[in-house]
């Protein structure tokens, strides 16, 4: 993974010193909250419902064991003993005292981490496929390009005060595990006819109150032109994006109002002026960054592990875990493993300090000290020997981290909702917990098959409800929490925005409503192999709407 050079280290230390001074002035009353707000947001500090919240960047979702241990220490020392992993591959601490934030940032800097640009109208943390570098189907590891974009965008003087926040995601495979069509800019790494690297570029995706899917603006931008082309898009957006209405300020609105063809013309015009200049990406620089992400030295192993197969035959719990949480690796004899942060009845995305330490120790012993954070609020061990999975499973089970539900109905994405967030209208966590318990029986999950539930506590859609197979949006209805249900959303290469099926439900009825939808699917599916999403796309909303509301 990437290692800071002298410039990086000095850059982050200087930023910590600057913010420490700003916090001191705020605590002394020399800065009002209104004056302090833009300064704290530039350093990832929010004022939530009950306390300040610190959002820490995990660039492209990659962590080392050392960094995970430091996050555990911060959780114990400065918070309430846990952290919350988010859909942006970040981690949030919900209870730090403002006076302690400079110390936290100082500790992060010691392990090459920071909170820069995790908030504000700037280019946010660049995300990537959580199986990057391990996936059997990728054209190339997307993380070097996410790192190049991170270096280019950090405190960029032209793009630090955009009309609205700006999010970029990169995937290295045709099967999109990074939800690139839900981003302001989505990039898919591709190979040209000559084998050279380039990018399919998508623009104008986003969720929130006006969900839209990104449109392809260029099918193949050569590697050398990556920064210039992204810069051209940002310049056009900065010039023409609306600043009179924050609800219409995202680039998706510009794409919608301008049209993709006209936007493409404007971008290509800008690109023609800057292409080949200082933003050209030299091949040697790309190779230098790529070298940081060289894969581990994989042993020559048979593709099948007789040892793991024997252990699975003897242990039904391990068998279920392996079936649900292991993923195909590009190297024979290896696998990638999802550590679910969705225990039955638990809080999606939360991990205790002890669990973070346990993951760090497991990664150090068996996984080349490498950990990933997924946008699905889980953790990933990307490189493991199949032969060692039984021991890894036992270590995870001892830490309470062996829930076998990756991709299942209880692998629920949920934002913090009204329990924490000042913007929320309704609670997400209790609904997620109740749904998890309702569908928690392993036999029930097996019967249902792959199905994603995603929950947001307000229209900002931090829980990605628009692209859940079943999406749940909490709203305020005359002072009571009320929940709309949408069906048919999907974040991958066949991306779709879910359709609201009718009037919503109060908190005491929403879990029953979801079960009605699931039971209707099971009754009407063509076969047990037909997934919920496939069945919904075949059947349409009518049978589900009738089951929920009657004829």
Short mmCIF file of N, CA, C and O in Angstrom, two decimals, residues 139-142 144-145 148 170-172 188-200 219-226 281 286-287 290:
data_model
loop_
_atom_site.label_atom_id
_atom_site.label_comp_id
_atom_site.label_asym_id
_atom_site.label_seq_id
_atom_site.Cartn_x
_atom_site.Cartn_y
_atom_site.Cartn_z
N UNK A 139 -9.19 -5.67 -14.64
CA UNK A 139 -8.23 -5.33 -15.70
C UNK A 139 -6.91 -4.87 -15.10
O UNK A 139 -5.83 -5.15 -15.64
N UNK A 140 -7.01 -4.17 -13.97
CA UNK A 140 -5.82 -3.72 -13.25
C UNK A 140 -6.27 -3.21 -11.89
O UNK A 140 -7.45 -2.88 -11.68
N UNK A 141 -5.34 -3.14 -10.96
CA UNK A 141 -5.62 -2.62 -9.62
C UNK A 141 -5.98 -1.14 -9.74
O UNK A 141 -5.16 -0.34 -10.21
N UNK A 142 -7.16 -0.73 -9.31
CA UNK A 142 -7.54 0.68 -9.43
C UNK A 142 -6.94 1.59 -8.37
O UNK A 142 -6.98 2.81 -8.50
N UNK A 144 -3.82 2.46 -7.40
CA UNK A 144 -2.81 3.46 -7.75
C UNK A 144 -3.41 4.72 -8.36
O UNK A 144 -2.93 5.83 -8.09
N UNK A 145 -4.47 4.57 -9.11
CA UNK A 145 -5.09 5.74 -9.73
C UNK A 145 -5.93 6.52 -8.71
O UNK A 145 -5.99 7.75 -8.78
N UNK A 148 -3.29 8.54 -7.01
CA UNK A 148 -2.89 9.68 -7.85
C UNK A 148 -3.94 10.79 -7.76
O UNK A 148 -3.60 11.97 -7.62
N UNK A 170 -13.45 4.54 -8.21
CA UNK A 170 -12.69 3.85 -9.26
C UNK A 170 -12.86 2.34 -9.10
O UNK A 170 -12.73 1.82 -7.99
N UNK A 171 -13.15 1.66 -10.19
CA UNK A 171 -13.20 0.21 -10.18
C UNK A 171 -12.26 -0.33 -11.25
O UNK A 171 -12.04 0.32 -12.27
N UNK A 172 -11.72 -1.51 -11.00
CA UNK A 172 -10.80 -2.11 -11.97
C UNK A 172 -11.41 -3.23 -12.76
O UNK A 172 -10.73 -3.88 -13.55
N UNK A 188 -13.83 3.48 -14.64
CA UNK A 188 -13.59 2.05 -14.78
C UNK A 188 -12.28 1.84 -15.52
O UNK A 188 -12.13 2.29 -16.66
N UNK A 189 -11.32 1.19 -14.87
CA UNK A 189 -10.04 0.89 -15.52
C UNK A 189 -10.27 -0.13 -16.62
O UNK A 189 -10.92 -1.16 -16.41
N UNK A 190 -9.73 0.17 -17.80
CA UNK A 190 -9.89 -0.72 -18.94
C UNK A 190 -8.55 -0.93 -19.64
O UNK A 190 -7.61 -0.17 -19.43
N UNK A 191 -8.50 -1.94 -20.49
CA UNK A 191 -7.36 -2.18 -21.34
C UNK A 191 -7.75 -1.86 -22.78
O UNK A 191 -8.79 -2.30 -23.26
N UNK A 192 -6.91 -1.06 -23.44
CA UNK A 192 -7.16 -0.74 -24.83
C UNK A 192 -6.78 -1.90 -25.74
O UNK A 192 -6.27 -2.94 -25.29
N UNK A 193 -7.00 -1.73 -27.02
CA UNK A 193 -6.68 -2.78 -27.99
C UNK A 193 -5.20 -3.14 -27.96
O UNK A 193 -4.82 -4.28 -28.26
N UNK A 194 -4.37 -2.16 -27.60
CA UNK A 194 -2.93 -2.41 -27.54
C UNK A 194 -2.46 -2.88 -26.17
O UNK A 194 -1.26 -3.02 -25.92
N UNK A 195 -3.42 -3.10 -25.26
CA UNK A 195 -3.08 -3.52 -23.91
C UNK A 195 -2.82 -2.39 -22.95
O UNK A 195 -2.63 -2.61 -21.74
N UNK A 196 -2.80 -1.14 -23.46
CA UNK A 196 -2.56 0.01 -22.60
C UNK A 196 -3.75 0.31 -21.70
O UNK A 196 -4.90 -0.01 -22.01
N UNK A 197 -3.45 0.96 -20.57
CA UNK A 197 -4.49 1.27 -19.58
C UNK A 197 -5.18 2.58 -19.93
O UNK A 197 -4.55 3.56 -20.34
N UNK A 198 -6.50 2.57 -19.75
CA UNK A 198 -7.31 3.78 -19.89
C UNK A 198 -8.52 3.67 -18.99
O UNK A 198 -8.62 2.74 -18.17
N UNK A 199 -9.44 4.61 -19.13
CA UNK A 199 -10.58 4.69 -18.22
C UNK A 199 -11.85 5.03 -18.97
O UNK A 199 -11.88 5.99 -19.75
N UNK A 200 -12.90 4.26 -18.73
CA UNK A 200 -14.24 4.69 -19.10
C UNK A 200 -14.68 5.68 -18.03
O UNK A 200 -14.55 5.40 -16.83
N UNK A 219 -15.68 6.87 -23.40
CA UNK A 219 -15.49 5.42 -23.23
C UNK A 219 -14.06 5.00 -22.95
O UNK A 219 -13.83 3.91 -22.43
N UNK A 220 -13.07 5.86 -23.30
CA UNK A 220 -11.68 5.46 -23.06
C UNK A 220 -10.78 6.69 -23.05
O UNK A 220 -10.48 7.27 -24.09
N UNK A 221 -10.36 7.08 -21.84
CA UNK A 221 -9.37 8.15 -21.66
C UNK A 221 -8.05 7.49 -21.34
O UNK A 221 -7.93 6.75 -20.35
N UNK A 222 -7.00 7.69 -22.13
CA UNK A 222 -5.71 7.06 -21.86
C UNK A 222 -5.15 7.45 -20.50
O UNK A 222 -5.42 8.54 -19.99
N UNK A 223 -4.36 6.55 -19.93
CA UNK A 223 -3.78 6.76 -18.60
C UNK A 223 -3.10 8.12 -18.48
O UNK A 223 -3.29 8.83 -17.48
N UNK A 224 -2.34 8.52 -19.48
CA UNK A 224 -1.59 9.78 -19.40
C UNK A 224 -2.49 10.99 -19.29
O UNK A 224 -2.07 12.05 -18.79
N UNK A 225 -3.76 10.85 -19.73
CA UNK A 225 -4.69 11.98 -19.74
C UNK A 225 -5.66 11.97 -18.57
O UNK A 225 -6.57 12.81 -18.52
N UNK A 226 -5.49 11.04 -17.65
CA UNK A 226 -6.47 10.90 -16.56
C UNK A 226 -6.68 12.21 -15.80
O UNK A 226 -7.81 12.69 -15.66
N UNK A 281 0.11 12.76 -17.08
CA UNK A 281 0.60 11.79 -16.10
C UNK A 281 1.74 11.01 -16.72
O UNK A 281 1.51 10.13 -17.55
N UNK A 286 3.34 7.16 -12.96
CA UNK A 286 2.30 6.16 -12.75
C UNK A 286 2.92 4.85 -12.27
O UNK A 286 2.39 4.17 -11.37
N UNK A 287 4.05 4.48 -12.86
CA UNK A 287 4.71 3.24 -12.47
C UNK A 287 5.27 3.33 -11.05
O UNK A 287 5.24 2.35 -10.29
N UNK A 290 2.34 2.89 -8.82
CA UNK A 290 1.86 1.51 -8.94
C UNK A 290 2.74 0.55 -8.14
O UNK A 290 2.25 -0.44 -7.57
#
